[in-house]
Amino acid sequence: MHRAVCPGTFDPVTHGHLDIIGRAAQVFDEVVVAVGVNASKNRLFAPEERIAMLERATADLDNVRVDGFTGLLTTYCVEHDVQAIVKGLRAARDFDYELQMAQMNAQLAAGVQTVFLPTSPQHSFVASSLVKEVAGYGGDVTGLVPDFVRDLLTKRLASRRS
Ligand code: PNS
């Protein structure tokens, strides 16, 4: 059984994330979407909300499940018999940071390989942070996130303003 994680904060999940998760699910027997729930004041959605959104968005993928993790990602991988960390690369700007993380993770757990997948071109500009910024100014994020995520985002941003 070849098991991989797709880790991230997913605040919120985008179609870019779902593209990588779906393609990882074609390569590995099982994919765990590992939602980083380390404490941070800057998240729009609570850990359980991010996990619920991912569960709904990946419900059609039989070999994908969603889990939260705290602490080091490599510790999660070792404890859950995960052999690979799958990361999407949108453009050159992602590479330096992701390479550094991959090398640090290899230092921490030599048996866990990082695998990079190039983001599909139609998603290369999509980032959760930009989606939140655009939605925060009233812009339409349809097509960048699942429709139900767009609606939750709109509602959350409106409640923050009131
Ligand atoms: O969606 P993001 O913000 O790019 O996700 C980053 C994440 C959660 C994958 C990364 O910060 C992470 O792995 N955090 C867990 C803590 C850890 O293992 N840090 C060492 C990384 S080299």
PDB file of C-alpha atoms and ligand atoms in Angstrom:
ATOM      1  CA  MET A   1       0.000   0.000   0.000  1.00  0.00           C
ATOM      2  CA  HIS A   2       1.500   3.284  -1.105  1.00  0.00           C
ATOM      3  CA  ARG A   3       0.104   6.079   1.029  1.00  0.00           C
ATOM      4  CA  ALA A   4       0.695   9.793   0.509  1.00  0.00           C
ATOM      5  CA  VAL A   5      -0.300  12.997   2.246  1.00  0.00           C
ATOM      6  CA  CYS A   6      -1.364  16.235   0.602  1.00  0.00           C
ATOM      7  CA  PRO A   7      -0.647  18.670   3.426  1.00  0.00           C
ATOM      8  CA  GLY A   8      -1.726  22.274   3.751  1.00  0.00           C
ATOM      9  CA  THR A   9      -3.693  24.782   5.741  1.00  0.00           C
ATOM     10  CA  PHE A  10      -6.559  24.883   3.206  1.00  0.00           C
ATOM     11  CA  ASP A  11      -8.028  28.165   4.462  1.00  0.00           C
ATOM     12  CA  PRO A  12     -10.091  27.555   2.366  1.00  0.00           C
ATOM     13  CA  VAL A  13      -9.637  24.695  -0.109  1.00  0.00           C
ATOM     14  CA  THR A  14      -9.353  25.865  -3.740  1.00  0.00           C
ATOM     15  CA  HIS A  15      -9.699  24.139  -7.088  1.00  0.00           C
ATOM     16  CA  GLY A  16      -5.900  24.285  -7.248  1.00  0.00           C
ATOM     17  CA  HIS A  17      -5.688  22.102  -4.141  1.00  0.00           C
ATOM     18  CA  LEU A  18      -8.364  19.755  -5.477  1.00  0.00           C
ATOM     19  CA  ASP A  19      -6.489  19.373  -8.748  1.00  0.00           C
ATOM     20  CA  ILE A  20      -3.366  18.214  -6.887  1.00  0.00           C
ATOM     21  CA  ILE A  21      -5.350  15.949  -4.530  1.00  0.00           C
ATOM     22  CA  GLY A  22      -7.189  14.330  -7.442  1.00  0.00           C
ATOM     23  CA  ARG A  23      -4.017  13.716  -9.389  1.00  0.00           C
ATOM     24  CA  ALA A  24      -2.210  12.344  -6.323  1.00  0.00           C
ATOM     25  CA  ALA A  25      -5.141   9.951  -5.892  1.00  0.00           C
ATOM     26  CA  GLN A  26      -4.437   8.571  -9.370  1.00  0.00           C
ATOM     27  CA  VAL A  27      -0.829   7.774  -8.426  1.00  0.00           C
ATOM     28  CA  PHE A  28      -1.086   6.521  -4.832  1.00  0.00           C
ATOM     29  CA  ASP A  29      -3.259   3.800  -3.317  1.00  0.00           C
ATOM     30  CA  GLU A  30      -4.417   6.128  -0.565  1.00  0.00           C
ATOM     31  CA  VAL A  31      -4.169   9.880  -0.132  1.00  0.00           C
ATOM     32  CA  VAL A  32      -4.630  11.591   3.206  1.00  0.00           C
ATOM     33  CA  VAL A  33      -5.381  15.272   2.976  1.00  0.00           C
ATOM     34  CA  ALA A  34      -3.527  16.443   6.081  1.00  0.00           C
ATOM     35  CA  VAL A  35      -4.906  19.713   7.382  1.00  0.00           C
ATOM     36  CA  GLY A  36      -2.390  21.628   9.482  1.00  0.00           C
ATOM     37  CA  VAL A  37      -4.177  22.738  12.620  1.00  0.00           C
ATOM     38  CA  ASN A  38      -1.243  24.286  14.460  1.00  0.00           C
ATOM     39  CA  ALA A  39      -2.466  27.307  16.425  1.00  0.00           C
ATOM     40  CA  SER A  40      -2.617  30.526  14.436  1.00  0.00           C
ATOM     41  CA  LYS A  41      -4.687  33.627  14.900  1.00  0.00           C
ATOM     42  CA  ASN A  42      -4.776  34.345  11.200  1.00  0.00           C
ATOM     43  CA  ARG A  43      -7.102  31.647   9.913  1.00  0.00           C
ATOM     44  CA  LEU A  44     -10.529  32.594   8.552  1.00  0.00           C
ATOM     45  CA  PHE A  45     -11.921  29.101   9.109  1.00  0.00           C
ATOM     46  CA  ALA A  46     -11.529  26.903  12.196  1.00  0.00           C
ATOM     47  CA  PRO A  47      -9.755  23.535  11.780  1.00  0.00           C
ATOM     48  CA  GLU A  48     -13.007  21.553  11.914  1.00  0.00           C
ATOM     49  CA  GLU A  49     -14.550  23.833   9.273  1.00  0.00           C
ATOM     50  CA  ARG A  50     -11.560  23.385   6.944  1.00  0.00           C
ATOM     51  CA  ILE A  51     -11.695  19.612   7.449  1.00  0.00           C
ATOM     52  CA  ALA A  52     -15.459  19.514   6.771  1.00  0.00           C
ATOM     53  CA  MET A  53     -15.017  21.553   3.573  1.00  0.00           C
ATOM     54  CA  LEU A  54     -12.329  19.153   2.348  1.00  0.00           C
ATOM     55  CA  GLU A  55     -14.427  16.098   3.213  1.00  0.00           C
ATOM     56  CA  ARG A  56     -17.279  17.479   1.142  1.00  0.00           C
ATOM     57  CA  ALA A  57     -15.042  18.579  -1.731  1.00  0.00           C
ATOM     58  CA  THR A  58     -13.310  15.180  -1.978  1.00  0.00           C
ATOM     59  CA  ALA A  59     -16.355  13.000  -1.294  1.00  0.00           C
ATOM     60  CA  ASP A  60     -16.261  11.608  -4.849  1.00  0.00           C
ATOM     61  CA  LEU A  61     -12.675  10.315  -4.458  1.00  0.00           C
ATOM     62  CA  ASP A  62     -12.807   6.825  -2.944  1.00  0.00           C
ATOM     63  CA  ASN A  63      -9.139   6.598  -1.934  1.00  0.00           C
ATOM     64  CA  VAL A  64      -8.941  10.056  -0.338  1.00  0.00           C
ATOM     65  CA  ARG A  65      -9.613  10.826   3.305  1.00  0.00           C
ATOM     66  CA  VAL A  66      -9.098  13.922   5.392  1.00  0.00           C
ATOM     67  CA  ASP A  67      -7.343  14.242   8.729  1.00  0.00           C
ATOM     68  CA  GLY A  68      -6.049  17.054  10.914  1.00  0.00           C
ATOM     69  CA  PHE A  69      -2.522  17.129  12.255  1.00  0.00           C
ATOM     70  CA  THR A  70      -0.571  19.164  14.761  1.00  0.00           C
ATOM     71  CA  GLY A  71       3.184  19.360  15.198  1.00  0.00           C
ATOM     72  CA  LEU A  72       5.622  18.225  12.545  1.00  0.00           C
ATOM     73  CA  LEU A  73       4.301  16.794   9.289  1.00  0.00           C
ATOM     74  CA  THR A  74       7.079  14.186   9.246  1.00  0.00           C
ATOM     75  CA  THR A  75       5.991  12.914  12.678  1.00  0.00           C
ATOM     76  CA  TYR A  76       2.478  12.469  11.307  1.00  0.00           C
ATOM     77  CA  CYS A  77       3.886  10.598   8.290  1.00  0.00           C
ATOM     78  CA  VAL A  78       5.991   8.214  10.382  1.00  0.00           C
ATOM     79  CA  GLU A  79       3.169   7.552  12.848  1.00  0.00           C
ATOM     80  CA  HIS A  80       0.612   6.902  10.063  1.00  0.00           C
ATOM     81  CA  ASP A  81       2.788   4.839   7.722  1.00  0.00           C
ATOM     82  CA  VAL A  82       2.866   7.531   5.027  1.00  0.00           C
ATOM     83  CA  GLN A  83       5.668   7.209   2.477  1.00  0.00           C
ATOM     84  CA  ALA A  84       5.230  10.385   0.443  1.00  0.00           C
ATOM     85  CA  ILE A  85       4.376  14.065   0.788  1.00  0.00           C
ATOM     86  CA  VAL A  86       2.752  15.457  -2.354  1.00  0.00           C
ATOM     87  CA  LYS A  87       3.062  19.187  -3.010  1.00  0.00           C
ATOM     88  CA  GLY A  88       1.835  21.256  -5.939  1.00  0.00           C
ATOM     89  CA  LEU A  89       4.189  23.707  -7.586  1.00  0.00           C
ATOM     90  CA  ARG A  90       2.388  26.651  -9.160  1.00  0.00           C
ATOM     91  CA  ALA A  91       5.383  28.531 -10.483  1.00  0.00           C
ATOM     92  CA  ALA A  92       9.047  29.237  -9.827  1.00  0.00           C
ATOM     93  CA  ARG A  93       8.102  31.385  -6.840  1.00  0.00           C
ATOM     94  CA  ASP A  94       6.905  28.251  -4.987  1.00  0.00           C
ATOM     95  CA  PHE A  95      10.056  26.309  -5.684  1.00  0.00           C
ATOM     96  CA  ASP A  96      12.592  27.820  -3.251  1.00  0.00           C
ATOM     97  CA  TYR A  97      10.274  27.508  -0.263  1.00  0.00           C
ATOM     98  CA  GLU A  98       9.041  24.048  -1.183  1.00  0.00           C
ATOM     99  CA  LEU A  99      12.559  22.767  -1.863  1.00  0.00           C
ATOM    100  CA  GLN A 100      13.714  24.001   1.537  1.00  0.00           C
ATOM    101  CA  MET A 101      10.753  22.304   3.245  1.00  0.00           C
ATOM    102  CA  ALA A 102      11.312  19.091   1.285  1.00  0.00           C
ATOM    103  CA  GLN A 103      14.970  19.003   2.284  1.00  0.00           C
ATOM    104  CA  MET A 104      14.178  19.737   5.929  1.00  0.00           C
ATOM    105  CA  ASN A 105      11.516  17.033   5.919  1.00  0.00           C
ATOM    106  CA  ALA A 106      14.025  14.581   4.379  1.00  0.00           C
ATOM    107  CA  GLN A 107      16.446  15.464   7.169  1.00  0.00           C
ATOM    108  CA  LEU A 108      13.727  14.769   9.747  1.00  0.00           C
ATOM    109  CA  ALA A 109      12.426  11.534   8.196  1.00  0.00           C
ATOM    110  CA  ALA A 110      14.655   9.931   5.580  1.00  0.00           C
ATOM    111  CA  GLY A 111      12.007   7.375   4.607  1.00  0.00           C
ATOM    112  CA  VAL A 112       9.434   9.978   3.603  1.00  0.00           C
ATOM    113  CA  GLN A 113       9.830  11.262   0.040  1.00  0.00           C
ATOM    114  CA  THR A 114       8.504  14.577  -1.227  1.00  0.00           C
ATOM    115  CA  VAL A 115       6.895  14.445  -4.663  1.00  0.00           C
ATOM    116  CA  PHE A 116       6.188  17.660  -6.571  1.00  0.00           C
ATOM    117  CA  LEU A 117       3.321  17.862  -9.048  1.00  0.00           C
ATOM    118  CA  PRO A 118       3.133  20.821 -11.412  1.00  0.00           C
ATOM    119  CA  THR A 119      -0.122  22.684 -10.911  1.00  0.00           C
ATOM    120  CA  SER A 120      -2.388  22.577 -13.944  1.00  0.00           C
ATOM    121  CA  PRO A 121      -1.988  25.878 -15.825  1.00  0.00           C
ATOM    122  CA  GLN A 122      -5.571  27.011 -15.282  1.00  0.00           C
ATOM    123  CA  HIS A 123      -4.933  27.011 -11.512  1.00  0.00           C
ATOM    124  CA  SER A 124      -1.426  28.465 -11.423  1.00  0.00           C
ATOM    125  CA  PHE A 125      -2.567  31.861 -10.083  1.00  0.00           C
ATOM    126  CA  VAL A 126      -4.950  30.462  -7.479  1.00  0.00           C
ATOM    127  CA  ALA A 127      -4.015  30.795  -3.806  1.00  0.00           C
ATOM    128  CA  SER A 128      -6.251  30.713  -0.722  1.00  0.00           C
ATOM    129  CA  SER A 129      -4.832  34.052   0.424  1.00  0.00           C
ATOM    130  CA  LEU A 130      -5.698  35.788  -2.874  1.00  0.00           C
ATOM    131  CA  VAL A 131      -9.126  34.160  -2.992  1.00  0.00           C
ATOM    132  CA  LYS A 132      -9.843  35.582   0.484  1.00  0.00           C
ATOM    133  CA  GLU A 133      -8.576  39.010  -0.537  1.00  0.00           C
ATOM    134  CA  VAL A 134     -10.684  39.106  -3.697  1.00  0.00           C
ATOM    135  CA  ALA A 135     -13.797  37.831  -1.897  1.00  0.00           C
ATOM    136  CA  GLY A 136     -13.143  40.327   0.912  1.00  0.00           C
ATOM    137  CA  TYR A 137     -13.443  43.185  -1.570  1.00  0.00           C
ATOM    138  CA  GLY A 138     -16.632  41.721  -3.024  1.00  0.00           C
ATOM    139  CA  GLY A 139     -14.994  40.095  -6.061  1.00  0.00           C
ATOM    140  CA  ASP A 140     -16.425  36.956  -7.597  1.00  0.00           C
ATOM    141  CA  VAL A 141     -14.379  33.836  -6.824  1.00  0.00           C
ATOM    142  CA  THR A 142     -16.643  31.453  -8.728  1.00  0.00           C
ATOM    143  CA  GLY A 143     -14.533  28.837 -10.479  1.00  0.00           C
ATOM    144  CA  LEU A 144     -11.588  29.292  -8.110  1.00  0.00           C
ATOM    145  CA  VAL A 145     -13.183  27.357  -5.248  1.00  0.00           C
ATOM    146  CA  PRO A 146     -16.142  24.943  -5.148  1.00  0.00           C
ATOM    147  CA  ASP A 147     -19.457  26.838  -5.124  1.00  0.00           C
ATOM    148  CA  PHE A 148     -20.287  25.754  -1.578  1.00  0.00           C
ATOM    149  CA  VAL A 149     -16.901  27.065  -0.388  1.00  0.00           C
ATOM    150  CA  ARG A 150     -17.557  30.379  -2.181  1.00  0.00           C
ATOM    151  CA  ASP A 151     -20.874  30.655  -0.349  1.00  0.00           C
ATOM    152  CA  LEU A 152     -19.323  29.850   3.048  1.00  0.00           C
ATOM    153  CA  LEU A 153     -16.559  32.358   2.351  1.00  0.00           C
ATOM    154  CA  THR A 154     -19.023  35.102   1.434  1.00  0.00           C
ATOM    155  CA  LYS A 155     -21.035  34.400   4.579  1.00  0.00           C
ATOM    156  CA  ARG A 156     -17.981  34.354   6.849  1.00  0.00           C
ATOM    157  CA  LEU A 157     -16.585  37.586   5.416  1.00  0.00           C
ATOM    158  CA  ALA A 158     -19.980  39.279   5.762  1.00  0.00           C
ATOM    159  CA  SER A 159     -20.272  38.194   9.403  1.00  0.00           C
ATOM    160  CA  ARG A 160     -16.778  39.587  10.051  1.00  0.00           C
ATOM    161  CA  ARG A 161     -17.818  42.958   8.636  1.00  0.00           C
ATOM    162  CA  SER A 162     -21.028  43.242  10.686  1.00  0.00           C
TER     163      SER A 162
HETATM  164  O1  PNS B   1      -0.921  25.477   2.806  1.00  0.00           O
HETATM  165  P1  PNS B   1       0.423  25.783   3.370  1.00  0.00           P
HETATM  166  O2  PNS B   1       0.340  26.967   4.304  1.00  0.00           O
HETATM  167  O3  PNS B   1       1.477  25.927   2.328  1.00  0.00           O
HETATM  168  O4  PNS B   1       0.811  24.503   4.266  1.00  0.00           O
HETATM  169  C1  PNS B   1       2.027  24.472   4.956  1.00  0.00           C
HETATM  170  C2  PNS B   1       2.175  23.182   5.767  1.00  0.00           C
HETATM  171  C3  PNS B   1       1.006  23.013   6.741  1.00  0.00           C
HETATM  172  C4  PNS B   1       2.191  21.997   4.819  1.00  0.00           C
HETATM  173  C5  PNS B   1       3.517  23.315   6.507  1.00  0.00           C
HETATM  174  O5  PNS B   1       3.560  24.526   7.198  1.00  0.00           O
HETATM  175  C6  PNS B   1       3.779  22.186   7.468  1.00  0.00           C
HETATM  176  O6  PNS B   1       4.139  21.099   7.051  1.00  0.00           O
HETATM  177  N1  PNS B   1       3.554  22.471   8.774  1.00  0.00           N
HETATM  178  C7  PNS B   1       3.716  21.506   9.825  1.00  0.00           C
HETATM  179  C8  PNS B   1       4.910  21.852  10.707  1.00  0.00           C
HETATM  180  C9  PNS B   1       6.187  21.295  10.088  1.00  0.00           C
HETATM  181  O7  PNS B   1       6.326  20.111   9.825  1.00  0.00           O
HETATM  182  N2  PNS B   1       7.126  22.214   9.866  1.00  0.00           N
HETATM  183  C10 PNS B   1       8.403  21.902   9.256  1.00  0.00           C
HETATM  184  C11 PNS B   1       8.324  22.046   7.749  1.00  0.00           C
HETATM  185  S1  PNS B   1       9.885  21.815   6.998  1.00  0.00           S
END
